[in-house]
Structures are given as C-alpha cells and as structure tokens.
PDB file of C-alpha atoms and ligand atoms in Angstrom:
ATOM      1  CA  UNK A 177      55.026  19.450 -17.452  1.00  0.00           C
ATOM      2  CA  UNK A 178      55.888  23.192 -17.163  1.00  0.00           C
ATOM      3  CA  UNK A 179      57.850  24.173 -14.385  1.00  0.00           C
ATOM      4  CA  UNK A 180      57.896  27.983 -15.081  1.00  0.00           C
ATOM      5  CA  UNK A 181      55.035  29.491 -13.511  1.00  0.00           C
ATOM      6  CA  UNK A 182      54.195  26.608 -11.363  1.00  0.00           C
ATOM      7  CA  UNK A 183      53.387  26.602  -7.914  1.00  0.00           C
ATOM      8  CA  UNK A 184      55.163  24.094  -5.622  1.00  0.00           C
ATOM      9  CA  UNK A 185      54.744  23.061  -2.141  1.00  0.00           C
ATOM     10  CA  UNK A 186      58.151  21.390  -0.707  1.00  0.00           C
ATOM     11  CA  UNK A 187      57.855  19.708   2.711  1.00  0.00           C
ATOM     12  CA  UNK A 188      61.354  19.542   4.710  1.00  0.00           C
ATOM     13  CA  UNK A 189      62.650  22.495   2.963  1.00  0.00           C
ATOM     14  CA  UNK A 190      64.612  23.935   5.970  1.00  0.00           C
ATOM     15  CA  UNK A 191      67.668  21.990   5.148  1.00  0.00           C
ATOM     16  CA  UNK A 192      69.187  19.313   2.992  1.00  0.00           C
ATOM     17  CA  UNK A 193      67.446  17.843   0.150  1.00  0.00           C
ATOM     18  CA  UNK A 194      64.317  19.929   0.517  1.00  0.00           C
ATOM     19  CA  UNK A 195      66.014  22.967   0.596  1.00  0.00           C
ATOM     20  CA  UNK A 196      68.202  22.282  -2.584  1.00  0.00           C
ATOM     21  CA  UNK A 197      64.871  21.266  -4.368  1.00  0.00           C
ATOM     22  CA  UNK A 198      63.273  24.563  -3.314  1.00  0.00           C
ATOM     23  CA  UNK A 199      65.997  26.462  -4.733  1.00  0.00           C
ATOM     24  CA  UNK A 200      66.241  24.573  -7.959  1.00  0.00           C
ATOM     25  CA  UNK A 201      62.628  24.741  -8.633  1.00  0.00           C
ATOM     26  CA  UNK A 202      62.878  28.615  -8.093  1.00  0.00           C
ATOM     27  CA  UNK A 203      65.759  28.756 -10.188  1.00  0.00           C
ATOM     28  CA  UNK A 204      63.470  27.350 -12.992  1.00  0.00           C
ATOM     29  CA  UNK A 205      60.720  29.981 -12.443  1.00  0.00           C
ATOM     30  CA  UNK A 206      58.347  28.427 -10.229  1.00  0.00           C
ATOM     31  CA  UNK A 207      56.827  29.944  -6.865  1.00  0.00           C
ATOM     32  CA  UNK A 208      58.155  27.882  -4.063  1.00  0.00           C
ATOM     33  CA  UNK A 209      55.864  27.224  -0.778  1.00  0.00           C
ATOM     34  CA  UNK A 210      58.586  25.982   2.079  1.00  0.00           C
ATOM     35  CA  UNK A 211      57.239  23.908   4.676  1.00  0.00           C
ATOM     36  CA  UNK A 212      58.995  22.594   7.786  1.00  0.00           C
ATOM     37  CA  UNK A 213      59.014  23.224  11.680  1.00  0.00           C
ATOM     38  CA  UNK A 214      62.126  25.556  11.808  1.00  0.00           C
ATOM     39  CA  UNK A 215      60.639  28.919  10.889  1.00  0.00           C
ATOM     40  CA  UNK A 216      63.695  30.887  11.073  1.00  0.00           C
ATOM     41  CA  UNK A 217      65.727  28.696   8.648  1.00  0.00           C
ATOM     42  CA  UNK A 218      62.942  28.775   6.172  1.00  0.00           C
ATOM     43  CA  UNK A 219      62.820  32.666   6.522  1.00  0.00           C
ATOM     44  CA  UNK A 220      66.529  32.547   5.454  1.00  0.00           C
ATOM     45  CA  UNK A 221      65.943  30.585   2.756  1.00  0.00           C
ATOM     46  CA  UNK A 222      63.028  32.344   1.250  1.00  0.00           C
ATOM     47  CA  UNK A 223      65.118  35.479   1.706  1.00  0.00           C
ATOM     48  CA  UNK A 224      68.189  33.756  -0.231  1.00  0.00           C
ATOM     49  CA  UNK A 225      65.614  32.501  -3.148  1.00  0.00           C
ATOM     50  CA  UNK A 226      64.408  36.064  -3.476  1.00  0.00           C
ATOM     51  CA  UNK A 227      67.762  37.700  -3.504  1.00  0.00           C
ATOM     52  CA  UNK A 228      68.677  35.140  -6.245  1.00  0.00           C
ATOM     53  CA  UNK A 229      65.399  36.514  -8.324  1.00  0.00           C
ATOM     54  CA  UNK A 230      63.058  33.663  -7.333  1.00  0.00           C
ATOM     55  CA  UNK A 231      59.893  33.235  -5.379  1.00  0.00           C
ATOM     56  CA  UNK A 232      59.608  31.718  -2.101  1.00  0.00           C
ATOM     57  CA  UNK A 233      57.058  31.967   0.891  1.00  0.00           C
ATOM     58  CA  UNK A 234      58.039  30.352   3.999  1.00  0.00           C
ATOM     59  CA  UNK A 235      55.059  28.439   5.699  1.00  0.00           C
ATOM     60  CA  UNK A 236      56.386  26.936   9.057  1.00  0.00           C
ATOM     61  CA  UNK A 237      54.294  23.643   9.975  1.00  0.00           C
ATOM     62  CA  UNK A 238      54.734  20.380  11.651  1.00  0.00           C
ATOM     63  CA  UNK A 239      53.501  17.910   9.054  1.00  0.00           C
ATOM     64  CA  UNK A 240      53.839  14.879  10.959  1.00  0.00           C
ATOM     65  CA  UNK A 241      50.673  15.741  13.069  1.00  0.00           C
ATOM     66  CA  UNK A 242      47.153  15.543  11.334  1.00  0.00           C
ATOM     67  CA  UNK A 243      46.515  19.037  12.665  1.00  0.00           C
ATOM     68  CA  UNK A 244      49.669  20.452  11.308  1.00  0.00           C
ATOM     69  CA  UNK A 245      49.118  19.181   8.123  1.00  0.00           C
ATOM     70  CA  UNK A 246      45.549  20.212   7.760  1.00  0.00           C
ATOM     71  CA  UNK A 247      46.622  23.625   8.764  1.00  0.00           C
ATOM     72  CA  UNK A 248      49.194  23.906   6.093  1.00  0.00           C
ATOM     73  CA  UNK A 249      46.471  22.601   3.357  1.00  0.00           C
ATOM     74  CA  UNK A 250      44.414  25.227   4.233  1.00  0.00           C
ATOM     75  CA  UNK A 251      47.025  28.060   4.423  1.00  0.00           C
ATOM     76  CA  UNK A 252      48.415  27.099   0.908  1.00  0.00           C
ATOM     77  CA  UNK A 253      45.093  26.844  -0.585  1.00  0.00           C
ATOM     78  CA  UNK A 254      43.917  29.963   0.635  1.00  0.00           C
ATOM     79  CA  UNK A 255      46.876  32.072  -0.066  1.00  0.00           C
ATOM     80  CA  UNK A 256      48.308  30.458  -3.166  1.00  0.00           C
ATOM     81  CA  UNK A 257      45.565  28.214  -4.393  1.00  0.00           C
ATOM     82  CA  UNK A 258      46.347  24.355  -4.815  1.00  0.00           C
ATOM     83  CA  UNK A 259      49.861  23.687  -5.947  1.00  0.00           C
ATOM     84  CA  UNK A 260      50.514  22.304  -9.064  1.00  0.00           C
ATOM     85  CA  UNK A 261      53.563  20.140  -7.583  1.00  0.00           C
ATOM     86  CA  UNK A 262      53.760  18.422  -4.029  1.00  0.00           C
ATOM     87  CA  UNK A 263      56.857  17.343  -2.772  1.00  0.00           C
ATOM     88  CA  UNK A 264      56.799  15.018   0.084  1.00  0.00           C
ATOM     89  CA  UNK A 265      60.016  15.216   1.320  1.00  0.00           C
ATOM     90  CA  UNK A 266      60.118  15.905   5.175  1.00  0.00           C
ATOM     91  CA  UNK A 267      61.426  12.842   7.051  1.00  0.00           C
ATOM     92  CA  UNK A 268      63.254  11.528   9.855  1.00  0.00           C
ATOM     93  CA  UNK A 269      63.832   8.308  11.803  1.00  0.00           C
ATOM     94  CA  UNK A 270      67.000   6.489  13.211  1.00  0.00           C
ATOM     95  CA  UNK A 271      68.479   3.128  12.160  1.00  0.00           C
ATOM     96  CA  UNK A 272      67.972   1.191  14.922  1.00  0.00           C
ATOM     97  CA  UNK A 273      67.075  -2.470  15.619  1.00  0.00           C
ATOM     98  CA  UNK A 274      63.299  -2.706  16.450  1.00  0.00           C
ATOM     99  CA  UNK A 275      63.921  -4.268  19.815  1.00  0.00           C
ATOM    100  CA  UNK A 276      65.901  -0.986  20.595  1.00  0.00           C
ATOM    101  CA  UNK A 277      63.325   1.264  19.246  1.00  0.00           C
ATOM    102  CA  UNK A 278      60.788   2.694  21.617  1.00  0.00           C
ATOM    103  CA  UNK A 279      56.952   2.878  20.430  1.00  0.00           C
ATOM    104  CA  UNK A 280      57.173   6.534  20.416  1.00  0.00           C
ATOM    105  CA  UNK A 281      60.108   6.392  18.125  1.00  0.00           C
ATOM    106  CA  UNK A 282      58.501   4.056  15.787  1.00  0.00           C
ATOM    107  CA  UNK A 283      55.362   6.431  15.792  1.00  0.00           C
ATOM    108  CA  UNK A 284      57.705   9.248  14.959  1.00  0.00           C
ATOM    109  CA  UNK A 285      59.362   7.594  11.881  1.00  0.00           C
ATOM    110  CA  UNK A 286      56.243   6.752  10.596  1.00  0.00           C
ATOM    111  CA  UNK A 287      54.804  10.388  11.034  1.00  0.00           C
ATOM    112  CA  UNK A 288      57.459  11.664   8.461  1.00  0.00           C
ATOM    113  CA  UNK A 289      57.843  10.734   5.816  1.00  0.00           C
ATOM    114  CA  UNK A 290      54.922   8.106   5.630  1.00  0.00           C
ATOM    115  CA  UNK A 291      51.745   9.803   7.239  1.00  0.00           C
ATOM    116  CA  UNK A 292      52.699  13.254   6.414  1.00  0.00           C
ATOM    117  CA  UNK A 293      52.717  12.272   2.858  1.00  0.00           C
ATOM    118  CA  UNK A 294      49.428  10.634   3.237  1.00  0.00           C
ATOM    119  CA  UNK A 295      47.961  13.865   5.095  1.00  0.00           C
ATOM    120  CA  UNK A 296      49.041  16.115   2.643  1.00  0.00           C
ATOM    121  CA  UNK A 297      48.431  14.235  -0.592  1.00  0.00           C
ATOM    122  CA  UNK A 298      44.801  13.572   0.642  1.00  0.00           C
ATOM    123  CA  UNK A 299      44.512  16.889   1.160  1.00  0.00           C
ATOM    124  CA  UNK A 300      45.291  18.573  -1.717  1.00  0.00           C
ATOM    125  CA  UNK A 301      44.249  15.701  -4.102  1.00  0.00           C
ATOM    126  CA  UNK A 302      40.798  16.621  -4.759  1.00  0.00           C
ATOM    127  CA  UNK A 303      41.285  19.784  -5.957  1.00  0.00           C
ATOM    128  CA  UNK A 304      44.290  18.586  -8.326  1.00  0.00           C
ATOM    129  CA  UNK A 305      42.145  16.018  -9.623  1.00  0.00           C
ATOM    130  CA  UNK A 306      39.262  18.401 -10.368  1.00  0.00           C
ATOM    131  CA  UNK A 307      41.764  20.706 -12.008  1.00  0.00           C
ATOM    132  CA  UNK A 308      42.883  17.652 -14.183  1.00  0.00           C
ATOM    133  CA  UNK A 309      46.651  18.413 -13.630  1.00  0.00           C
ATOM    134  CA  UNK A 310      49.515  18.328 -11.172  1.00  0.00           C
ATOM    135  CA  UNK A 311      52.046  15.903  -9.788  1.00  0.00           C
ATOM    136  CA  UNK A 312      53.021  14.224  -6.468  1.00  0.00           C
ATOM    137  CA  UNK A 313      56.357  13.638  -5.879  1.00  0.00           C
ATOM    138  CA  UNK A 314      57.885  11.359  -3.009  1.00  0.00           C
ATOM    139  CA  UNK A 315      61.298  11.101  -1.865  1.00  0.00           C
ATOM    140  CA  UNK A 316      62.070   7.619  -0.811  1.00  0.00           C
ATOM    141  CA  UNK A 317      65.172   5.742   0.582  1.00  0.00           C
ATOM    142  CA  UNK A 318      66.933   2.846  -0.889  1.00  0.00           C
ATOM    143  CA  UNK A 319      65.491   0.934   2.289  1.00  0.00           C
ATOM    144  CA  UNK A 320      62.203   1.004   0.204  1.00  0.00           C
ATOM    145  CA  UNK A 321      63.693  -1.522  -2.089  1.00  0.00           C
ATOM    146  CA  UNK A 322      66.323  -3.167  -0.249  1.00  0.00           C
ATOM    147  CA  UNK A 323      66.095  -3.972   3.760  1.00  0.00           C
ATOM    148  CA  UNK A 324      69.302  -4.181   5.981  1.00  0.00           C
ATOM    149  CA  UNK A 325      69.675  -4.796   9.360  1.00  0.00           C
ATOM    150  CA  UNK A 326      68.817  -2.173  12.245  1.00  0.00           C
ATOM    151  CA  UNK A 327      66.565  -0.222  10.121  1.00  0.00           C
ATOM    152  CA  UNK A 328      63.110  -1.917  10.801  1.00  0.00           C
ATOM    153  CA  UNK A 329      61.173   1.009  11.987  1.00  0.00           C
ATOM    154  CA  UNK A 330      62.820   3.262   9.471  1.00  0.00           C
ATOM    155  CA  UNK A 331      62.139   0.593   6.360  1.00  0.00           C
ATOM    156  CA  UNK A 332      58.447  -0.082   7.247  1.00  0.00           C
ATOM    157  CA  UNK A 333      57.791   3.726   6.813  1.00  0.00           C
ATOM    158  CA  UNK A 334      59.639   3.732   3.787  1.00  0.00           C
ATOM    159  CA  UNK A 335      57.760   0.644   2.549  1.00  0.00           C
ATOM    160  CA  UNK A 336      54.732   2.427   3.504  1.00  0.00           C
ATOM    161  CA  UNK A 337      55.416   5.542   1.552  1.00  0.00           C
ATOM    162  CA  UNK A 338      56.256   3.176  -1.532  1.00  0.00           C
ATOM    163  CA  UNK A 339      52.931   1.752  -1.085  1.00  0.00           C
ATOM    164  CA  UNK A 340      51.022   5.101  -1.098  1.00  0.00           C
ATOM    165  CA  UNK A 341      53.193   5.980  -4.303  1.00  0.00           C
ATOM    166  CA  UNK A 342      51.916   2.694  -5.887  1.00  0.00           C
ATOM    167  CA  UNK A 343      48.281   3.182  -5.077  1.00  0.00           C
ATOM    168  CA  UNK A 344      48.554   6.775  -6.060  1.00  0.00           C
ATOM    169  CA  UNK A 345      49.736   5.615  -9.418  1.00  0.00           C
ATOM    170  CA  UNK A 346      46.856   3.102  -9.833  1.00  0.00           C
ATOM    171  CA  UNK A 347      44.220   5.328  -8.538  1.00  0.00           C
ATOM    172  CA  UNK A 348      45.362   8.760 -10.756  1.00  0.00           C
ATOM    173  CA  UNK A 349      45.673   7.000 -14.133  1.00  0.00           C
ATOM    174  CA  UNK A 350      43.779   9.042 -16.575  1.00  0.00           C
ATOM    175  CA  UNK A 351      43.167  11.931 -14.266  1.00  0.00           C
ATOM    176  CA  UNK A 352      46.140  14.105 -15.455  1.00  0.00           C
ATOM    177  CA  UNK A 353      47.764  14.064 -12.128  1.00  0.00           C
ATOM    178  CA  UNK A 354      50.781  12.302 -12.232  1.00  0.00           C
ATOM    179  CA  UNK A 355      53.165  10.586  -9.564  1.00  0.00           C
ATOM    180  CA  UNK A 356      57.046  10.777  -9.283  1.00  0.00           C
ATOM    181  CA  UNK A 357      59.056   8.883  -6.822  1.00  0.00           C
ATOM    182  CA  UNK A 358      62.839   9.942  -6.392  1.00  0.00           C
ATOM    183  CA  UNK A 359      65.089   7.171  -4.785  1.00  0.00           C
ATOM    184  CA  UNK A 360      68.605   8.714  -3.985  1.00  0.00           C
ATOM    185  CA  UNK A 361      71.259   6.766  -2.465  1.00  0.00           C
ATOM    186  CA  UNK A 362      73.354   8.322   0.505  1.00  0.00           C
ATOM    187  CA  UNK A 363      73.395  12.145   0.396  1.00  0.00           C
ATOM    188  CA  UNK A 364      75.267  14.539   2.096  1.00  0.00           C
ATOM    189  CA  UNK A 365      72.708  16.368   4.106  1.00  0.00           C
ATOM    190  CA  UNK A 366      72.269  16.899   7.674  1.00  0.00           C
ATOM    191  CA  UNK A 367      70.390  13.726   8.112  1.00  0.00           C
ATOM    192  CA  UNK A 368      73.145  11.690   9.945  1.00  0.00           C
ATOM    193  CA  UNK A 369      73.383  14.373  12.398  1.00  0.00           C
ATOM    194  CA  UNK A 370      69.853  14.952  12.947  1.00  0.00           C
ATOM    195  CA  UNK A 371      69.205  11.277  13.179  1.00  0.00           C
ATOM    196  CA  UNK A 372      72.388  10.132  15.557  1.00  0.00           C
ATOM    197  CA  UNK A 373      73.394   6.188  15.467  1.00  0.00           C
ATOM    198  CA  UNK A 374      72.058   5.893  11.784  1.00  0.00           C
ATOM    199  CA  UNK A 375      75.328   6.402  10.059  1.00  0.00           C
ATOM    200  CA  UNK A 376      76.822   3.471  12.114  1.00  0.00           C
ATOM    201  CA  UNK A 377      74.111   0.985  10.915  1.00  0.00           C
ATOM    202  CA  UNK A 378      74.436   1.909   7.256  1.00  0.00           C
ATOM    203  CA  UNK A 379      75.084  -1.658   5.192  1.00  0.00           C
ATOM    204  CA  UNK A 380      78.783  -2.118   3.948  1.00  0.00           C
ATOM    205  CA  UNK A 381      77.397  -1.805   0.198  1.00  0.00           C
ATOM    206  CA  UNK A 382      76.745   1.725   0.891  1.00  0.00           C
ATOM    207  CA  UNK A 383      80.569   2.426   0.850  1.00  0.00           C
ATOM    208  CA  UNK A 384      80.918   1.599  -2.857  1.00  0.00           C
ATOM    209  CA  UNK A 385      77.953   3.770  -4.059  1.00  0.00           C
ATOM    210  CA  UNK A 386      79.076   7.296  -4.830  1.00  0.00           C
ATOM    211  CA  UNK A 387      77.431   9.877  -2.227  1.00  0.00           C
ATOM    212  CA  UNK A 388      75.297  12.403  -3.785  1.00  0.00           C
ATOM    213  CA  UNK A 389      74.820  16.083  -2.706  1.00  0.00           C
ATOM    214  CA  UNK A 390      71.594  17.646  -2.112  1.00  0.00           C
ATOM    215  CA  UNK A 391      71.824  19.759  -5.276  1.00  0.00           C
ATOM    216  CA  UNK A 392      72.480  16.667  -7.539  1.00  0.00           C
ATOM    217  CA  UNK A 393      68.936  15.230  -6.087  1.00  0.00           C
ATOM    218  CA  UNK A 394      67.390  18.339  -6.715  1.00  0.00           C
ATOM    219  CA  UNK A 395      68.465  18.518 -10.292  1.00  0.00           C
ATOM    220  CA  UNK A 396      67.504  14.911 -10.986  1.00  0.00           C
ATOM    221  CA  UNK A 397      64.084  15.645  -8.928  1.00  0.00           C
ATOM    222  CA  UNK A 398      63.165  18.767 -10.826  1.00  0.00           C
ATOM    223  CA  UNK A 399      63.991  17.144 -14.257  1.00  0.00           C
ATOM    224  CA  UNK A 400      61.860  14.021 -13.540  1.00  0.00           C
ATOM    225  CA  UNK A 401      58.962  16.270 -12.772  1.00  0.00           C
ATOM    226  CA  UNK A 402      59.573  18.339 -16.169  1.00  0.00           C
ATOM    227  CA  UNK A 403      59.670  15.445 -18.161  1.00  0.00           C
ATOM    228  CA  UNK A 404      56.964  13.537 -16.020  1.00  0.00           C
ATOM    229  CA  UNK A 405      58.956  10.493 -15.270  1.00  0.00           C
ATOM    230  CA  UNK A 406      57.294   7.811 -12.953  1.00  0.00           C
ATOM    231  CA  UNK A 407      60.487   6.824 -10.857  1.00  0.00           C
ATOM    232  CA  UNK A 408      63.774   7.973 -10.621  1.00  0.00           C
ATOM    233  CA  UNK A 409      66.515   5.779  -8.624  1.00  0.00           C
ATOM    234  CA  UNK A 410      70.122   6.549  -8.756  1.00  0.00           C
ATOM    235  CA  UNK A 411      73.339   6.115  -8.541  1.00  0.00           C
ATOM    236  CA  UNK A 412      73.182   3.647 -11.259  1.00  0.00           C
ATOM    237  CA  UNK A 413      74.510   0.857  -9.085  1.00  0.00           C
ATOM    238  CA  UNK A 414      71.520   1.465  -6.751  1.00  0.00           C
ATOM    239  CA  UNK A 415      69.411   1.235  -9.432  1.00  0.00           C
ATOM    240  CA  UNK A 416      70.916  -2.310 -10.441  1.00  0.00           C
ATOM    241  CA  UNK A 417      70.661  -3.549  -6.812  1.00  0.00           C
ATOM    242  CA  UNK A 418      66.809  -2.374  -6.589  1.00  0.00           C
ATOM    243  CA  UNK A 419      66.459  -4.350 -10.053  1.00  0.00           C
ATOM    244  CA  UNK A 420      67.642  -7.448  -8.702  1.00  0.00           C
ATOM    245  CA  UNK A 421      66.195  -7.072  -5.311  1.00  0.00           C
ATOM    246  CA  UNK A 422      63.055  -7.148  -7.115  1.00  0.00           C
ATOM    247  CA  UNK A 423      63.853 -10.508  -8.714  1.00  0.00           C
ATOM    248  CA  UNK A 424      65.687 -11.969  -5.722  1.00  0.00           C
ATOM    249  CA  UNK A 425      64.778 -10.302  -2.529  1.00  0.00           C
ATOM    250  CA  UNK A 426      66.194 -12.785  -0.021  1.00  0.00           C
ATOM    251  CA  UNK A 427      69.612 -13.135  -1.901  1.00  0.00           C
ATOM    252  CA  UNK A 428      69.896  -9.436  -2.124  1.00  0.00           C
ATOM    253  CA  UNK A 429      68.921  -8.717   1.429  1.00  0.00           C
ATOM    254  CA  UNK A 430      71.887 -11.440   2.543  1.00  0.00           C
ATOM    255  CA  UNK A 431      74.216  -9.825   0.312  1.00  0.00           C
ATOM    256  CA  UNK A 432      73.420  -6.270   1.875  1.00  0.00           C
ATOM    257  CA  UNK A 433      73.442  -7.511   5.356  1.00  0.00           C
ATOM    258  CA  UNK A 434      76.927  -9.220   5.023  1.00  0.00           C
ATOM    259  CA  UNK A 435      79.819  -8.114   6.781  1.00  0.00           C
ATOM    260  CA  UNK A 436      77.825  -7.174   9.766  1.00  0.00           C
ATOM    261  CA  UNK A 437      78.853  -8.525  13.349  1.00  0.00           C
ATOM    262  CA  UNK A 438      76.472 -11.205  14.713  1.00  0.00           C
ATOM    263  CA  UNK A 439      74.466  -9.563  17.471  1.00  0.00           C
ATOM    264  CA  UNK A 440      74.579 -11.542  20.879  1.00  0.00           C
ATOM    265  CA  UNK A 441      72.551 -11.683  23.797  1.00  0.00           C
ATOM    266  CA  UNK A 442      74.041 -10.303  26.799  1.00  0.00           C
TER     267      UNK A 442
HETATM  268  N1  NAP B 222      70.244  11.725   3.386  1.00  0.00           N
HETATM  269  C1  NAP B 222      70.210  10.648   2.521  1.00  0.00           C
HETATM  270  O1  NAP B 222      71.197   9.854   2.807  1.00  0.00           O
HETATM  271  C2  NAP B 222      68.993  10.267   2.233  1.00  0.00           C
HETATM  272  C3  NAP B 222      68.875   9.347   1.058  1.00  0.00           C
HETATM  273  C4  NAP B 222      67.633   8.812   0.660  1.00  0.00           C
HETATM  274  C5  NAP B 222      66.540   9.496   0.952  1.00  0.00           C
HETATM  275  N2  NAP B 222      66.587  10.422   1.916  1.00  0.00           N
HETATM  276  C6  NAP B 222      65.129  10.838   2.270  1.00  0.00           C
HETATM  277  O2  NAP B 222      65.037  12.264   2.078  1.00  0.00           O
HETATM  278  C7  NAP B 222      64.306  13.020   2.796  1.00  0.00           C
HETATM  279  C8  NAP B 222      64.998  14.213   3.312  1.00  0.00           C
HETATM  280  O3  NAP B 222      66.131  14.014   3.873  1.00  0.00           O
HETATM  281  P1  NAP B 222      67.618  14.971   3.965  1.00  0.00           P
HETATM  282  O4  NAP B 222      68.683  13.972   3.910  1.00  0.00           O
HETATM  283  O5  NAP B 222      67.214  16.251   3.203  1.00  0.00           O
HETATM  284  O6  NAP B 222      67.079  14.997   5.784  1.00  0.00           O
HETATM  285  P2  NAP B 222      67.458  16.165   6.771  1.00  0.00           P
HETATM  286  O7  NAP B 222      68.610  17.144   6.199  1.00  0.00           O
HETATM  287  O8  NAP B 222      67.273  15.760   8.108  1.00  0.00           O
HETATM  288  O9  NAP B 222      66.374  17.221   6.408  1.00  0.00           O
HETATM  289  C9  NAP B 222      64.936  16.647   6.770  1.00  0.00           C
HETATM  290  C10 NAP B 222      64.006  17.750   6.601  1.00  0.00           C
HETATM  291  O10 NAP B 222      62.474  17.298   7.200  1.00  0.00           O
HETATM  292  C11 NAP B 222      61.957  18.108   7.882  1.00  0.00           C
HETATM  293  N3  NAP B 222      61.308  17.713   8.788  1.00  0.00           N
HETATM  294  C12 NAP B 222      61.471  16.492   9.471  1.00  0.00           C
HETATM  295  N4  NAP B 222      59.910  16.224  10.535  1.00  0.00           N
HETATM  296  C13 NAP B 222      59.721  17.258  10.183  1.00  0.00           C
HETATM  297  C14 NAP B 222      58.041  17.439  10.622  1.00  0.00           C
HETATM  298  N5  NAP B 222      57.502  16.952  11.507  1.00  0.00           N
HETATM  299  N6  NAP B 222      57.288  18.508   9.814  1.00  0.00           N
HETATM  300  C15 NAP B 222      57.951  19.287   8.860  1.00  0.00           C
HETATM  301  N7  NAP B 222      59.092  18.930   8.546  1.00  0.00           N
HETATM  302  C16 NAP B 222      59.778  18.007   9.296  1.00  0.00           C
HETATM  303  C17 NAP B 222      63.105  18.757   8.541  1.00  0.00           C
HETATM  304  O11 NAP B 222      63.083  20.129   9.073  1.00  0.00           O
HETATM  305  P3  NAP B 222      62.514  20.641  10.495  1.00  0.00           P
HETATM  306  O12 NAP B 222      63.457  19.977  11.625  1.00  0.00           O
HETATM  307  O13 NAP B 222      63.026  22.211  10.317  1.00  0.00           O
HETATM  308  O14 NAP B 222      61.070  20.515  10.501  1.00  0.00           O
HETATM  309  C18 NAP B 222      64.048  18.951   7.125  1.00  0.00           C
HETATM  310  O15 NAP B 222      64.005  20.156   6.454  1.00  0.00           O
HETATM  311  C19 NAP B 222      64.110  12.186   4.136  1.00  0.00           C
HETATM  312  O16 NAP B 222      62.930  11.432   4.061  1.00  0.00           O
HETATM  313  C20 NAP B 222      64.999  11.000   3.890  1.00  0.00           C
HETATM  314  O17 NAP B 222      64.562   9.772   4.505  1.00  0.00           O
HETATM  315  C21 NAP B 222      67.650  10.830   2.737  1.00  0.00           C
END
C-alpha cells in the first residue's frame, strides 16, 4: 500500500508508540491525524511534524466513549475525508489481580483499546469498504498471546481486540480493505508511568526479551502497512513464545507464571 499521499488517523498519538507512529507516517509523506485526550501534547507534536516538513492535524478526542469516538469520526470525515489508514493504538490498563480490580477500572481498560477500536472501526469501515481500499491497524499486547497472573482485566481487553482483528480479517476478505495486527514486546514508552503498579507485575520472562523503543515499533508498523502484512509479533523471542503458546497454551502459561510468589489469603 502506498504511504505517501495517504491520510492516517492515529489514536493515542499524544505520546509513546502513537506519537512515534505519527512521526514515522509523516516522514513517509502521509497526512497524519493525531487523536488523544491531551490537546496540548497533540498540538506540540503537530507543530514538530510540520516543522520537520510533514503534515499533521491535532484532533483532541476521548475515544474510550461512544460519543467521543463518534464525534472524532464525524470531524475527520468532514474535514479530511475517510482516512486510508486507521491505527487503533490508544490503550490503558493496570496489571492487577481481578480481585483487586474495581468494576469501574475493568470497564476503563475495556474502553481503550478494545471498545475504542470497535467504535472507530465500525464508524469508518463502511466508507472504506465502499471505496474498496484502506487498512485498519490494531496495536496489541503480548498478553493477547500469553496470559500471565495479575493481568486479567488487561488481558481480557487485549483478547477482545484480537477477536476484533480476526473478525475483521474474515469479514474484509475480498473488499480491498486489509487488517494488520502489531504485537510488540515491552516498549520504553510512558505506559508504565501512566499505569502504575504494572511494571511490578510483568512476568519474569520479559526480562530476557529485548525492550523496544517507540521508534522501533513505529518503523515496523509503517513497514507492515506498506507491504500489507497481516501480523507482526516482535522481537523474535516473543514470536517464538506466541507460536509455542498456540500449540501448548497451558504449558506456556505455566512457564510464564513461574517465579512469582504464591498469593496468600490474609
Ligand atoms: N508500552 C508497552 O510495553 C506496550 C507493549 C505492547 C503493546 N502496548 C500497547 O500499545 C498501546 C500504546 O501504548 P504506549 O506504550 O504508547 O502507552 P502510553 O505511552 O501510555 O500512551 C497511551 C496513549 O493512549 C492515549 N489514550 C489513553 N486513553 C485514551 C482515551 N480514552 N482516548 C484517547 N486516547 C487515549 C494516551 O493519550 P491521552 O492520555 O492524551 O488521551 C496516549 O497517547 C497500548 O494499547 C498498549 O497496551 C504497549
């Protein structure tokens, strides 16, 4: 797919992976539409992209609510037309045991990424399918392949996102609209500051995987879109773990959970 001259809507573009993805698309000549809640951060990023010779528009939005996502779809469509590429990247959620998770927090982590991706995809897809071209990119987490303890709410939202991705793949066959799922390992973004308590609950196995920068993820993502790849799981060790988890899910889950102290009832 041609990136130069395309229009790309990126959610969660105010920082981390989303901001790096926006810069990378802009570097390749795409018009970038930057969505997140932090208006000031989006404006600064748009200014930086423009100063670097790219094209960017900041569109503040809370994509975790149906109203916010619907308003974003309307603004984007009216001002820029139907995007060629939608990157569902906005995400949040602490790694907690389910019995330490309130119903409100559970709903919050389902809202972004899963519901947000669903709202925006269903909002934009009819026009993409009518046009017969485009790509939906879902940024997912390793926990969508291998679940570890103290991540139940987070994991269920990411498995739902994986289900949305697979459902889209089945539905879109033959329409000219494609789907890419990008699953990076641990990334040195602000995720663990924004979601306190999560770093402590990463599985021990994550220590042997190389950490990725947001820019590395962005390069892989944009390349995957350009060559119309269905799925990108990296680094290689994570890809192997995910492949093994398909064959022996229980065994891999036990290995990934190993080394954690047993929880004791007070
Ligand atoms: N960091 C990792 O190790 C890692 C690894 C694999 C996958 N991922 C996934 O990649 C995605 C991006 O993560 P990241 O590491 O870049 O995290 P991050 O640095 O915390 O950035 C999250 C982004 O999502 C936006 N966001 C959150 N809630 C939103 C809402 N309701 N509406 C609009 N935007 C919202 C935030 O912007 P505002 O606060 O301004 O709204 C921010 O731009 C997440 O889904 C994460 O699970 C992360």
